[in-house]
Tab-separated table of C-alpha atoms in Angstrom:
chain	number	residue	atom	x	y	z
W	1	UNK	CA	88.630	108.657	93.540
W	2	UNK	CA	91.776	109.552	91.841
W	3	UNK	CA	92.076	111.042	88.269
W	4	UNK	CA	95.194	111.973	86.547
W	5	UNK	CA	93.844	114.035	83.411
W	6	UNK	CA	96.591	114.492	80.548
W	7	UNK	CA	99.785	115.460	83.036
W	8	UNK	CA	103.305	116.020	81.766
W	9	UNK	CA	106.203	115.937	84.218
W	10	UNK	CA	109.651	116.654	83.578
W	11	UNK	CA	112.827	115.931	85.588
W	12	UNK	CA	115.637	118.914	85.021
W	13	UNK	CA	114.532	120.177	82.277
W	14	UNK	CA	114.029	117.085	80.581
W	15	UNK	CA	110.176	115.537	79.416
W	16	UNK	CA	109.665	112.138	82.082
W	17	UNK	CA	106.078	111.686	81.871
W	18	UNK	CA	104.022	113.058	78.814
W	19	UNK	CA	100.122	113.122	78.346
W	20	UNK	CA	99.547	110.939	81.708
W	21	UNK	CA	95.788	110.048	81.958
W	22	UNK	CA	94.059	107.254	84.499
W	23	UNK	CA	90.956	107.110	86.345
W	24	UNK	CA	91.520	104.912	89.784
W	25	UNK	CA	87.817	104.223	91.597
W	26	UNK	CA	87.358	103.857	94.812
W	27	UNK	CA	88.671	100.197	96.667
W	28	UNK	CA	90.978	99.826	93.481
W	29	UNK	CA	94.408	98.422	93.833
W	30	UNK	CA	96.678	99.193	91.325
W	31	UNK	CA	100.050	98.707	90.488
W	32	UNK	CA	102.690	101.249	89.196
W	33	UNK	CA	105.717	99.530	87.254
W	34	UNK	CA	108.369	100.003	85.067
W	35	UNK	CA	112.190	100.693	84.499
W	36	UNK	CA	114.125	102.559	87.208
W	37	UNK	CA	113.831	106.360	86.355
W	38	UNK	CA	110.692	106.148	84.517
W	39	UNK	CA	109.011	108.678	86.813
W	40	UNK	CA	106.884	106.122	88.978
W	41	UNK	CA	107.385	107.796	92.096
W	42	UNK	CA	106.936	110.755	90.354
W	43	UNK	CA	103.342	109.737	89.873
W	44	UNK	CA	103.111	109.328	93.698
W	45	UNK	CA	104.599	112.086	94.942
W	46	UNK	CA	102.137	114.345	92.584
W	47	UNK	CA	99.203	112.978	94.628
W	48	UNK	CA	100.700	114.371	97.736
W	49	UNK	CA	101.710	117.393	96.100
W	50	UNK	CA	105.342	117.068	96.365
W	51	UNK	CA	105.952	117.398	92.181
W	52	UNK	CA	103.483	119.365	90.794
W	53	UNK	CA	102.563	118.568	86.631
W	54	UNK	CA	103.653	121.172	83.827
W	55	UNK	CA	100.492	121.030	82.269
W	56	UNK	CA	96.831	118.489	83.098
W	57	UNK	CA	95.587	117.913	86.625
W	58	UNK	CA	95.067	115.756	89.139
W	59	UNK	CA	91.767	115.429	91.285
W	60	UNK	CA	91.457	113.435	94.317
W	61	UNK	CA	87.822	112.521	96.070
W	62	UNK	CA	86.628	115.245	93.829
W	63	UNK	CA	88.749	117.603	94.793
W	64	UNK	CA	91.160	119.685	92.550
W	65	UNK	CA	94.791	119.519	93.596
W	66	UNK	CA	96.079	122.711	94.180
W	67	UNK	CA	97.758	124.317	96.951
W	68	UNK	CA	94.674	125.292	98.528
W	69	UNK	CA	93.621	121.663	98.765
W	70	UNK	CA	96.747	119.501	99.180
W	71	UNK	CA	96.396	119.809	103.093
W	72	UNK	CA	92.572	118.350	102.962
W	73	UNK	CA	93.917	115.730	99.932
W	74	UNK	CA	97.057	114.688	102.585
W	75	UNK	CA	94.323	113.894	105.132
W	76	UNK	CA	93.114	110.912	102.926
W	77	UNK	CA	96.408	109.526	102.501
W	78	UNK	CA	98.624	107.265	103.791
W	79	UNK	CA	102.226	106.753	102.401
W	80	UNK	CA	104.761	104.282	103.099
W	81	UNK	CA	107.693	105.281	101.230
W	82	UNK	CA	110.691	102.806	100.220
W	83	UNK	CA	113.493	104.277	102.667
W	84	UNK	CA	112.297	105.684	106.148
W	85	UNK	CA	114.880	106.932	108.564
W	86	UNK	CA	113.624	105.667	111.955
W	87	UNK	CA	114.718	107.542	115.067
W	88	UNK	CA	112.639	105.699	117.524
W	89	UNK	CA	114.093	102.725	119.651
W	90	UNK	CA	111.319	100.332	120.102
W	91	UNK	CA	109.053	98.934	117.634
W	92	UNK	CA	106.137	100.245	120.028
W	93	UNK	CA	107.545	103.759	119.793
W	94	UNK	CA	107.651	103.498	116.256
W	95	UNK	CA	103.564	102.337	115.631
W	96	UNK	CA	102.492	105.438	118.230
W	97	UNK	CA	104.581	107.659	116.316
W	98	UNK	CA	102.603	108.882	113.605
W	99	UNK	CA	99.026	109.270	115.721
W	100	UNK	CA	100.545	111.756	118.283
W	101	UNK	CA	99.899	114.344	115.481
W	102	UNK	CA	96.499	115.890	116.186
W	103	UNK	CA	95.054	115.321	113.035
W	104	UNK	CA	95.617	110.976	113.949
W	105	UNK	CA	95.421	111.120	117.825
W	106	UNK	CA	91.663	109.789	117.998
W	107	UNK	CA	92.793	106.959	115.590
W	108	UNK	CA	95.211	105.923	118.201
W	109	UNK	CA	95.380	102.027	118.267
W	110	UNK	CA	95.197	100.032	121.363
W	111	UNK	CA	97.689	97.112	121.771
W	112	UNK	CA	94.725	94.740	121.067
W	113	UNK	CA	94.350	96.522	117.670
W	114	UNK	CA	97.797	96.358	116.744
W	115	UNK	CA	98.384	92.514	117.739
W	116	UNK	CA	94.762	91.637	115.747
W	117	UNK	CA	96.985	93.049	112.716
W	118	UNK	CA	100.297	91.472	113.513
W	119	UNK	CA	98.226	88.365	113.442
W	120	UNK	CA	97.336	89.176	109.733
W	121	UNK	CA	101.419	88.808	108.791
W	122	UNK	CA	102.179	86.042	111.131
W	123	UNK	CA	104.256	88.320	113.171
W	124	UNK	CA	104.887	87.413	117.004
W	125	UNK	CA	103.358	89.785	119.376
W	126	UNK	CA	106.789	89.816	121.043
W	127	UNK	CA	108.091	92.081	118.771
W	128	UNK	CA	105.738	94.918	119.363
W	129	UNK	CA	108.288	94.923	123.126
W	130	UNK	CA	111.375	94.371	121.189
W	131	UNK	CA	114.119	97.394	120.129
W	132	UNK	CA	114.298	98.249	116.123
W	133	UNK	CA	117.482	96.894	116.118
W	134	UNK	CA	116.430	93.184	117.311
W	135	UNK	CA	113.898	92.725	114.198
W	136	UNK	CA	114.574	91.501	110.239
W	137	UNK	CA	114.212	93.845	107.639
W	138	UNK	CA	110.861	91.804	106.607
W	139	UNK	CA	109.382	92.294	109.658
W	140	UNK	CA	110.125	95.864	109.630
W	141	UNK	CA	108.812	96.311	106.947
W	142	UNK	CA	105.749	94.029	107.543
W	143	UNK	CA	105.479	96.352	110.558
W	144	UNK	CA	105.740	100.265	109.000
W	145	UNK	CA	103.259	98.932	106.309
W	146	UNK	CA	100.905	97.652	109.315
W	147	UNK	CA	101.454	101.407	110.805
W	148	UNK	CA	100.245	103.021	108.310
W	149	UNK	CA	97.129	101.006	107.564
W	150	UNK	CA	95.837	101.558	110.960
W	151	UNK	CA	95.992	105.299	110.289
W	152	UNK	CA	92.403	104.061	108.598
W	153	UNK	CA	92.581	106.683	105.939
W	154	UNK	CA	90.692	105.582	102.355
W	155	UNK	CA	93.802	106.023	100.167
W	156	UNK	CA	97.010	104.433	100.628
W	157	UNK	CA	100.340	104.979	98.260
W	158	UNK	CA	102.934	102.043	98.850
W	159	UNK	CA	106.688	102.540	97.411
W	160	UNK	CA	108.116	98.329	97.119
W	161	UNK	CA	105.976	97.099	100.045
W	162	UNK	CA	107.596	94.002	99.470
W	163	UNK	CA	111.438	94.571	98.522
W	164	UNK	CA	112.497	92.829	101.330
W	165	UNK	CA	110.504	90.097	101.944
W	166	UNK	CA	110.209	86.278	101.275
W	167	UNK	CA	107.462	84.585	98.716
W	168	UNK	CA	105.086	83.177	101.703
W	169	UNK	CA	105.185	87.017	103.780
W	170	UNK	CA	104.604	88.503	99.823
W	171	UNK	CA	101.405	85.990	99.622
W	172	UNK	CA	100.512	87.427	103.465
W	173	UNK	CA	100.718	90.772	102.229
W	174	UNK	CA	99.173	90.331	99.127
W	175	UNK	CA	95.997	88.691	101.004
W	176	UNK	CA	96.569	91.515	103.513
W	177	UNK	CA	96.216	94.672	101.069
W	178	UNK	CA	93.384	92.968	99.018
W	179	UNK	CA	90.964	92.531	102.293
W	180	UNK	CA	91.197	96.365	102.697
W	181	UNK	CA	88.226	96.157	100.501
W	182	UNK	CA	87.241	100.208	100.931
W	183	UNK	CA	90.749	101.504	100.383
W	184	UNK	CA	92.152	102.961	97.010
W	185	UNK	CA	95.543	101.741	96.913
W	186	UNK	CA	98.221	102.449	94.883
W	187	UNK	CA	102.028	100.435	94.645
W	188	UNK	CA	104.798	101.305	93.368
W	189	UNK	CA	106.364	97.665	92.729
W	190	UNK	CA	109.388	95.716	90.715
W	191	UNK	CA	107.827	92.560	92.059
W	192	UNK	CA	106.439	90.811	89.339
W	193	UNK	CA	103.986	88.612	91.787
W	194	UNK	CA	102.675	91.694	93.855
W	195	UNK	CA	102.170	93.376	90.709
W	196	UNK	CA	99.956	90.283	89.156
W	197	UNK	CA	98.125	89.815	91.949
W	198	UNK	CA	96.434	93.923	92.265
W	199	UNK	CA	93.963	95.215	90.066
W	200	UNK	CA	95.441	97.480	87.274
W	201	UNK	CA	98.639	97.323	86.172
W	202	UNK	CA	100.075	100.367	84.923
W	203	UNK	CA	103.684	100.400	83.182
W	204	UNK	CA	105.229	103.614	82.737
W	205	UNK	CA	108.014	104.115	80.518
């Protein structure tokens, strides 16, 4: 699904990553970890073509990454980075958001669809009604990570899905990410219980 074949990265001008090699199959769940500056978003952001590797490549779904790719290699990804800027005012605005782009309109969910997941992480269907700035930081989170699982897309790339959550939402979420049984997913995590509980671990620096 996603192969990472002998990549070097460097942040200015300086070696981060160096001879960089994994296979990930498809449904895996794996876990990215290590010391802060390491280059594990690096690692993400290279799958979505934002850094591209000095040297090696990276194939996704059997497809070269390259700029003549990247757009159909974006289409199979979902990414929930660590810090989102949110200018929406209700948490309803905020779940629509991303499927009024063309490419996710027919995905669109219906509020039945979105409650059936909000049951999954024990949060109230009130809140789908309530304003951004009426809701925890958990349940935001809970929330943006729901949003971008219903994009249904086969790979998903997670930056601290649980940084601000409490042990029984990081068991929910942990039950949560391993029922997506046909999704590749990858996490970028410093939370030693996430990490445990996903496939492969992988440590980088």
């Amino acid at each position: 699904m996603i192969r990472f074949n002998n990549t070097y990265f460097s942040y200015d001008g300086k070696p981060l990553i160096s001879g960089f090699s994994v296979n990930i199959a498809h449904g895996e769940k794996v876990a990215i970890y290590g010391p802060s500056g390491s280059g594990k978003s690096t690692l993400v952001h290279a799958i979505l073509g934002f850094v591209q590797p000095e040297q090696g490549e990276i194939t996704v779904n059997n497809l070269h990454l390259s700029p003549d790719t990247i757009n159909e290699i974006r289409q199979l990804t979902s990414w929930l980075p660590q810090d989102i800027s949110l200018p929406y005012n209700t948490i309803r605005e905020m779940i629509l958001a991303p499927f009024e782009f063309k490419a996710n309109h027919s995905r669109k969910p219906s509020d039945q669809e979105i409650l059936a997941e909000f049951d999954k992480l024990a949060l109230e269907h009130s809140l789908l009604d309530k304003g951004i700035s009426e809701i925890s930081g958990g349940q935001k989170q809970r929330i943006l990570l729901i949003t971008t699982v219903l994009l249904r897309r086969p790979i998903l790339l997670l930056d601290e899905p649980t940084s601000a959550l409490d042990a029984q939402s990081v068991d929910l979420v942990i039950d949560y990410l391993k029922s997506l049984t046909d999704t590749t997913i990858i996490a970028i995590s410093h939370d030693q219980k996430f990490i445990n509980s996903l496939d492969t671990k992988i440590k980088i620096g």
